[in-house]
């Protein structure tokens, strides 16, 4: 198709008779087609609302079809190669995927082990505190000073969780 004076390619006369076209049907796209930012007659997405506004009210379909290679109307066009789906990370090496998997399994093990480790540490602390309580004088002298922040915290924890005996 040769460009006309306005830069729009002339599609030529339609073929006579019935024509069968094989194409892939796609739903419409909603993002901005950026037609005002790209070269003349190019769009970044197929947005029917924006296209209808530019076509001056001509009827449009709510979707589009992508012609298969070697169909009528594709002469002179170069088909894009099919994407390589063997490496979905876009070029990352396969060992990097393995390292990422190992990393998340280690996180999972840590998440499962952390409550047990915390419970064990709390049990050790309670045992140490209980032994210290047995060694101390059961009659404590009266205090003239306000309790320290650590003593207040310890009293709150005892109120909340009780004291192991």
Backbone as JSON, one array per atom type, in Angstrom:
{
  "sequence": "XXXXXXXXXXXXXXXXXXXXXXXXXXXXXXXXXXXXXXXXXXXXXXXXXXXXXXXXXXXXXXXXXXXXXXXXXXXXXXXXXXXXXXXXXXXXXXXXXXXXXXXXXXXXXXXXXXXXXXXXXXXXXXXXXXXXXXXXXXXXXXXXXXXXXXXXXXXXXXXXXXXXX",
  "N": [[0.85, -1.17, 0.0], [0.57, 2.13, -0.88], [1.55, 5.3, 0.46], [-0.78, 7.99, 0.86], [-1.36, 11.49, 0.04], [-1.85, 12.54, 2.57], [-0.36, 10.97, 4.25], [-1.48, 8.65, 5.12], [-1.64, 5.23, 4.53], [-2.85, 3.94, 1.44], [-5.3, 1.6, 1.25], [-6.05, 0.25, -0.99], [-8.18, -1.37, -3.45], [-10.95, -3.35, -2.3], [-10.95, -6.95, -2.24], [-12.7, -8.92, -4.67], [-15.73, -10.76, -4.18], [-16.31, -13.35, -1.71], [-14.32, -13.26, 1.2], [-12.14, -14.95, 3.32], [-10.83, -14.49, 6.45], [-8.26, -15.1, 8.72], [-7.73, -14.54, 12.05], [-6.63, -13.35, 15.28], [-8.79, -12.73, 17.9], [-9.14, -10.03, 20.14], [-9.83, -8.52, 23.33], [-10.92, -5.12, 24.04], [-8.54, -2.54, 24.94], [-7.88, -0.59, 27.85], [-6.1, 1.37, 28.59], [-4.4, 4.51, 27.91], [-3.97, 5.3, 24.5], [-1.9, 6.8, 23.49], [-1.7, 8.15, 21.04], [-1.31, 10.82, 20.31], [1.29, 11.26, 21.06], [2.95, 9.62, 19.63], [4.46, 8.66, 16.44], [2.85, 9.61, 13.37], [-0.32, 8.09, 12.91], [0.14, 5.9, 14.56], [-0.38, 3.81, 17.39], [-0.29, 3.04, 20.9], [-1.86, 1.32, 22.31], [-4.97, -0.47, 21.82], [-7.59, 1.32, 22.14], [-10.87, 1.63, 22.09], [-12.63, 3.8, 22.7], [-11.03, 6.14, 22.57], [-10.16, 5.91, 19.95], [-12.57, 6.09, 18.54], [-13.25, 8.74, 18.99], [-11.28, 10.06, 17.51], [-11.91, 9.15, 14.96], [-14.14, 10.45, 14.21], [-16.82, 9.7, 14.87], [-17.38, 7.44, 13.39], [-18.57, 4.04, 13.05], [-17.34, 1.66, 15.37], [-15.78, -1.37, 16.55], [-16.0, -3.12, 19.68], [-13.35, -4.13, 20.47], [-10.63, -5.87, 18.89], [-8.97, -7.37, 16.04], [-6.19, -9.39, 15.34], [-4.33, -9.93, 12.58], [-3.29, -13.04, 11.23], [-0.01, -14.19, 10.26], [0.8, -13.94, 6.78], [-1.79, -13.53, 5.87], [-4.4, -11.97, 3.91], [-3.79, -8.57, 3.4], [-1.56, -8.35, 4.93], [0.73, -8.16, 3.49], [4.03, -7.08, 2.95], [4.46, -6.53, 5.58], [6.32, -7.29, 8.52], [6.28, -10.05, 10.53], [6.25, -10.23, 14.06], [8.51, -12.1, 16.07], [7.51, -15.03, 17.93], [7.19, -14.85, 21.48], [9.84, -15.87, 23.69], [9.18, -18.09, 26.03], [10.57, -19.61, 27.77], [12.16, -18.57, 29.77], [10.87, -16.78, 32.04], [11.71, -14.64, 33.61], [12.93, -12.73, 32.17], [15.61, -12.84, 31.23], [17.16, -13.46, 33.42], [19.47, -15.68, 34.94], [19.06, -19.23, 35.24], [20.07, -20.44, 37.7], [19.73, -18.31, 39.43], [17.0, -18.27, 39.86], [16.71, -20.62, 41.3], [18.16, -19.97, 43.61], [16.53, -17.99, 44.64], [14.23, -19.46, 45.24], [15.25, -21.15, 47.24], [15.86, -19.21, 49.14], [13.27, -18.31, 49.91], [12.23, -20.66, 51.0], [13.9, -20.89, 53.22], [13.09, -18.61, 54.63], [10.49, -19.44, 55.24], [10.98, -21.64, 56.92], [12.23, -20.3, 59.02], [10.1, -18.67, 59.86], [8.37, -20.63, 60.83], [9.93, -21.75, 62.87], [10.52, -19.68, 64.61], [8.47, -19.02, 66.64], [8.79, -21.23, 68.41], [11.47, -20.95, 69.2], [11.31, -18.49, 70.51], [9.56, -19.13, 72.6], [11.12, -20.99, 73.96], [13.26, -19.36, 74.8], [11.87, -17.65, 76.51], [11.08, -19.49, 78.47], [13.56, -20.22, 79.56], [14.29, -17.76, 80.67], [12.31, -17.43, 82.61], [12.89, -19.61, 84.3], [15.42, -18.87, 85.24], [14.73, -16.53, 86.59], [13.02, -17.58, 88.55], [14.81, -19.15, 90.07], [16.49, -17.15, 91.03], [14.64, -15.83, 92.63], [14.21, -17.71, 94.64], [16.65, -17.71, 95.91], [16.76, -15.21, 97.05], [16.01, -12.93, 99.75], [12.98, -13.53, 101.42], [11.57, -11.52, 102.66], [11.18, -8.38, 101.73], [12.79, -5.23, 101.86], [11.19, -2.05, 102.6], [10.51, 0.34, 100.05], [11.77, 3.53, 99.24], [12.04, 4.91, 96.97], [10.71, 5.57, 93.65], [9.56, 2.89, 91.43], [11.8, 1.44, 88.98], [11.98, 1.71, 85.36], [12.35, -0.82, 84.27], [11.43, -2.45, 86.33], [8.73, -1.72, 86.37], [7.95, -2.62, 83.86], [8.42, -5.38, 84.19], [6.53, -5.91, 86.19], [4.15, -5.43, 84.78], [4.29, -7.47, 82.87], [4.12, -9.71, 84.57], [1.55, -9.29, 85.56], [0.1, -9.64, 83.22], [0.83, -12.23, 82.15], [1.17, -13.86, 84.33], [2.97, -15.48, 87.0], [5.47, -17.88, 86.84], [5.59, -20.75, 88.83]],
  "CA": [[0.0, 0.0, 0.0], [1.35, 3.36, -1.02], [0.99, 6.4, 1.25], [-1.47, 9.06, 0.14], [-0.79, 12.8, 0.35], [-1.98, 12.8, 4.0], [0.5, 10.08, 4.99], [-2.2, 7.42, 5.46], [-1.51, 4.28, 3.43], [-4.06, 3.63, 0.69], [-5.44, 0.15, 1.34], [-6.36, -0.34, -2.3], [-9.56, -1.83, -3.63], [-11.2, -4.61, -1.63], [-11.03, -8.08, -3.17], [-14.05, -9.28, -5.09], [-16.25, -12.02, -3.66], [-16.19, -13.64, -0.28], [-12.94, -13.37, 1.67], [-12.0, -15.52, 4.65], [-9.69, -13.92, 7.16], [-7.92, -15.77, 9.98], [-7.14, -13.54, 12.95], [-6.83, -13.56, 16.71], [-9.65, -11.71, 18.48], [-8.66, -9.51, 21.42], [-10.73, -7.54, 23.95], [-10.36, -3.77, 23.96], [-7.61, -2.13, 25.99], [-8.42, 0.61, 28.48], [-5.08, 2.4, 28.84], [-4.27, 5.56, 26.9], [-3.28, 4.77, 23.32], [-0.76, 7.69, 23.25], [-1.62, 8.49, 19.62], [-0.8, 12.18, 20.16], [2.71, 11.29, 21.41], [3.69, 8.74, 18.73], [4.48, 9.07, 15.04], [1.52, 9.68, 12.76], [-1.11, 6.88, 12.7], [0.58, 4.81, 15.42], [-0.98, 3.81, 18.71], [0.37, 2.15, 21.85], [-2.85, 0.33, 22.7], [-6.21, -0.37, 21.07], [-8.6, 1.85, 23.04], [-11.96, 2.0, 21.19], [-13.2, 5.13, 22.99], [-10.15, 7.17, 22.03], [-10.15, 5.77, 18.49], [-13.85, 6.6, 18.02], [-13.19, 10.21, 19.01], [-10.43, 10.5, 16.38], [-12.5, 8.76, 13.68], [-15.28, 11.32, 13.92], [-18.12, 9.08, 15.02], [-17.57, 6.24, 12.58], [-18.81, 2.88, 13.92], [-16.17, 0.85, 15.72], [-16.05, -2.57, 17.33], [-15.46, -3.1, 21.03], [-12.29, -5.13, 20.44], [-9.88, -5.82, 17.64], [-8.46, -8.66, 15.55], [-4.81, -9.36, 14.89], [-4.21, -10.85, 11.45], [-2.24, -14.06, 11.26], [0.95, -13.96, 9.17], [0.47, -14.36, 5.41], [-3.19, -13.28, 5.54], [-4.61, -10.81, 3.03], [-3.6, -7.32, 4.12], [-0.31, -8.35, 5.69], [1.9, -8.12, 2.6], [4.96, -6.0, 3.26], [4.64, -6.42, 7.02], [7.16, -8.31, 9.11], [5.67, -10.58, 11.75], [7.13, -10.28, 15.23], [8.71, -13.49, 16.51], [6.78, -15.41, 19.13], [8.06, -14.65, 22.65], [10.5, -17.02, 24.3], [8.61, -18.23, 27.36], [11.35, -20.55, 28.57], [12.75, -17.87, 30.9], [9.94, -15.67, 32.27], [12.3, -13.53, 34.36], [13.46, -11.74, 31.25], [17.04, -12.88, 31.07], [17.89, -13.92, 34.6], [19.99, -17.04, 34.81], [18.27, -20.22, 35.97], [20.49, -20.6, 39.1], [19.17, -17.23, 40.24], [15.66, -18.71, 40.25], [16.89, -21.62, 42.35], [18.57, -19.27, 44.83], [15.34, -17.3, 45.14], [13.37, -20.49, 45.84], [15.89, -21.54, 48.5], [15.69, -18.08, 50.06], [11.9, -18.3, 50.45], [12.07, -21.81, 51.88], [14.56, -20.55, 54.47], [12.18, -17.7, 55.33], [9.37, -20.23, 55.76], [11.48, -22.4, 58.07], [12.43, -19.33, 60.09], [8.78, -18.27, 60.37], [7.82, -21.74, 61.6], [10.78, -22.04, 64.02], [10.62, -18.52, 65.5], [7.67, -19.12, 67.88], [9.4, -22.21, 69.32], [12.69, -20.36, 69.76], [10.91, -17.45, 71.45], [9.01, -19.81, 73.78], [12.27, -21.58, 74.67], [13.98, -18.27, 75.46], [11.05, -17.19, 77.63], [11.16, -20.52, 79.51], [14.87, -20.07, 80.22], [14.24, -16.53, 81.48], [11.47, -17.7, 83.78], [13.62, -20.51, 85.2], [16.46, -18.08, 85.88], [14.07, -15.62, 87.52], [12.53, -18.38, 89.68], [15.96, -19.52, 90.9], [16.91, -15.93, 91.73], [13.63, -15.55, 93.65], [14.41, -18.64, 95.74], [17.88, -17.34, 96.62], [16.65, -13.89, 97.68], [15.33, -12.84, 101.04], [11.55, -13.42, 101.15], [11.06, -10.26, 103.19], [11.87, -7.29, 101.02], [12.69, -3.96, 102.59], [10.3, -1.04, 102.0], [11.19, 1.23, 99.11], [11.49, 4.96, 99.35], [12.15, 5.49, 95.62], [9.74, 4.99, 92.71], [10.13, 1.74, 90.7], [12.49, 1.73, 87.72], [11.23, 1.34, 84.16], [12.45, -2.28, 84.12], [10.54, -3.04, 87.33], [7.36, -1.49, 85.91], [7.75, -3.55, 82.73], [8.33, -6.73, 84.74], [5.25, -6.02, 86.89], [3.11, -5.54, 83.75], [4.37, -8.82, 82.3], [3.6, -10.64, 85.57], [0.09, -9.12, 85.57], [-0.49, -10.18, 81.99], [1.1, -13.64, 81.91], [1.29, -14.62, 85.56], [4.34, -15.81, 87.42], [5.64, -19.34, 86.84], [6.08, -21.28, 90.11]],
  "C": [[0.89, 1.22, 0.0], [0.72, 4.48, -0.19], [0.31, 7.42, 0.35], [-0.83, 10.37, 0.54], [-0.88, 13.11, 1.84], [-1.11, 11.9, 4.85], [-0.17, 8.79, 5.38], [-2.06, 6.46, 4.3], [-2.86, 4.02, 2.77], [-4.21, 2.12, 0.69], [-5.73, -0.51, 0.0], [-7.81, -0.81, -2.33], [-9.76, -3.15, -2.88], [-11.29, -5.74, -2.64], [-12.49, -8.39, -3.49], [-14.46, -10.61, -4.47], [-16.06, -12.15, -2.16], [-14.74, -13.86, 0.09], [-12.97, -13.95, 3.08], [-10.71, -14.99, 5.26], [-9.49, -14.71, 8.45], [-7.18, -14.77, 10.85], [-7.38, -13.96, 14.39], [-7.68, -12.41, 17.25], [-9.12, -11.32, 19.86], [-9.71, -8.57, 22.01], [-10.11, -6.15, 23.85], [-9.42, -3.5, 25.13], [-8.09, -0.81, 26.57], [-7.36, 1.7, 28.7], [-4.98, 3.37, 27.67], [-3.48, 5.02, 25.71], [-2.11, 5.64, 22.88], [-0.6, 8.07, 21.79], [-1.07, 9.88, 19.4], [0.69, 12.28, 20.47], [3.57, 10.46, 20.46], [3.67, 9.3, 17.31], [3.07, 8.93, 14.45], [0.93, 8.28, 12.5], [-0.57, 5.67, 13.46], [-0.12, 4.94, 16.77], [-0.25, 2.8, 19.59], [-0.57, 1.05, 22.33], [-4.11, 0.54, 21.87], [-7.31, 0.01, 22.05], [-9.76, 2.37, 22.18], [-12.54, 3.39, 21.45], [-12.34, 6.24, 22.39], [-10.11, 7.1, 20.5], [-11.43, 6.34, 17.88], [-13.84, 8.11, 17.99], [-12.36, 10.73, 17.84], [-11.06, 10.19, 15.03], [-13.78, 9.52, 13.37], [-16.62, 10.61, 13.95], [-18.37, 7.89, 14.13], [-17.81, 5.05, 13.5], [-17.52, 2.09, 14.14], [-16.63, -0.37, 16.49], [-15.41, -2.44, 18.7], [-14.44, -4.23, 21.17], [-11.55, -4.99, 19.13], [-9.39, -7.21, 17.29], [-7.05, -8.45, 15.03], [-4.67, -10.39, 13.78], [-3.06, -11.82, 11.65], [-1.26, -13.75, 10.12], [0.46, -14.57, 7.86], [-1.02, -14.27, 5.08], [-3.26, -12.09, 4.6], [-4.5, -9.54, 3.86], [-2.31, -7.27, 4.91], [0.92, -8.29, 4.78], [2.74, -6.89, 2.92], [5.18, -5.81, 4.76], [5.53, -7.56, 7.51], [6.53, -8.76, 10.41], [6.69, -10.58, 12.87], [7.32, -11.74, 15.62], [7.9, -13.78, 17.77], [7.72, -15.26, 20.33], [8.64, -15.95, 23.16], [10.02, -17.12, 25.73], [9.4, -19.18, 28.25], [11.95, -19.88, 29.8], [11.9, -16.64, 31.21], [10.53, -14.5, 33.04], [12.95, -12.51, 33.46], [14.97, -11.71, 31.21], [17.82, -13.32, 32.3], [18.32, -15.37, 34.41], [19.17, -18.0, 35.67], [18.76, -20.44, 37.4], [19.96, -19.48, 40.01], [17.76, -17.59, 40.7], [15.76, -19.7, 41.41], [17.27, -20.95, 43.67], [17.38, -18.54, 45.45], [14.39, -18.29, 45.82], [13.95, -20.91, 47.19], [15.7, -20.44, 49.55], [14.29, -18.1, 50.69], [11.63, -19.52, 51.32], [12.75, -21.55, 53.22], [13.71, -19.58, 55.29], [11.02, -18.47, 55.96], [9.8, -21.03, 56.98], [11.68, -21.47, 59.26], [11.09, -18.91, 60.69], [8.15, -19.38, 61.2], [8.62, -21.99, 62.88], [10.79, -20.89, 65.03], [9.74, -18.64, 66.74], [8.25, -20.11, 68.89], [10.65, -21.66, 69.98], [12.34, -19.28, 70.79], [10.34, -18.07, 72.73], [10.13, -20.41, 74.62], [13.04, -20.5, 75.43], [13.19, -17.74, 76.65], [11.08, -18.19, 78.79], [12.47, -20.42, 80.26], [14.87, -18.85, 81.13], [13.43, -16.76, 82.75], [12.2, -18.6, 84.78], [14.7, -19.74, 85.96], [15.85, -17.15, 86.91], [13.58, -16.38, 88.74], [13.66, -18.77, 90.61], [16.45, -18.32, 91.67], [15.94, -15.59, 92.85], [13.83, -16.45, 94.86], [15.64, -18.27, 96.57], [17.75, -16.03, 97.38], [15.89, -13.96, 98.98], [13.83, -12.69, 100.8], [10.94, -12.14, 101.69], [11.85, -9.14, 102.54], [11.73, -6.0, 101.8], [11.77, -2.98, 101.84], [11.13, -0.1, 101.14], [10.8, 2.66, 99.37], [11.51, 5.61, 97.97], [11.1, 4.84, 94.7], [10.38, 3.82, 91.94], [10.8, 2.19, 89.39], [11.61, 1.27, 86.55], [11.25, -0.17, 83.96], [11.53, -2.98, 85.1], [9.07, -2.87, 86.93], [7.03, -2.46, 84.78], [7.57, -4.98, 83.25], [6.99, -6.93, 85.46], [4.1, -6.17, 85.89], [3.1, -6.93, 83.13], [3.82, -9.86, 83.27], [2.08, -10.54, 85.62], [-0.55, -9.77, 84.36], [-0.36, -11.7, 81.9], [1.17, -14.49, 83.17], [2.74, -14.94, 85.87], [4.46, -17.32, 87.51], [6.22, -19.77, 88.18], [6.01, -22.77, 90.07]]
}
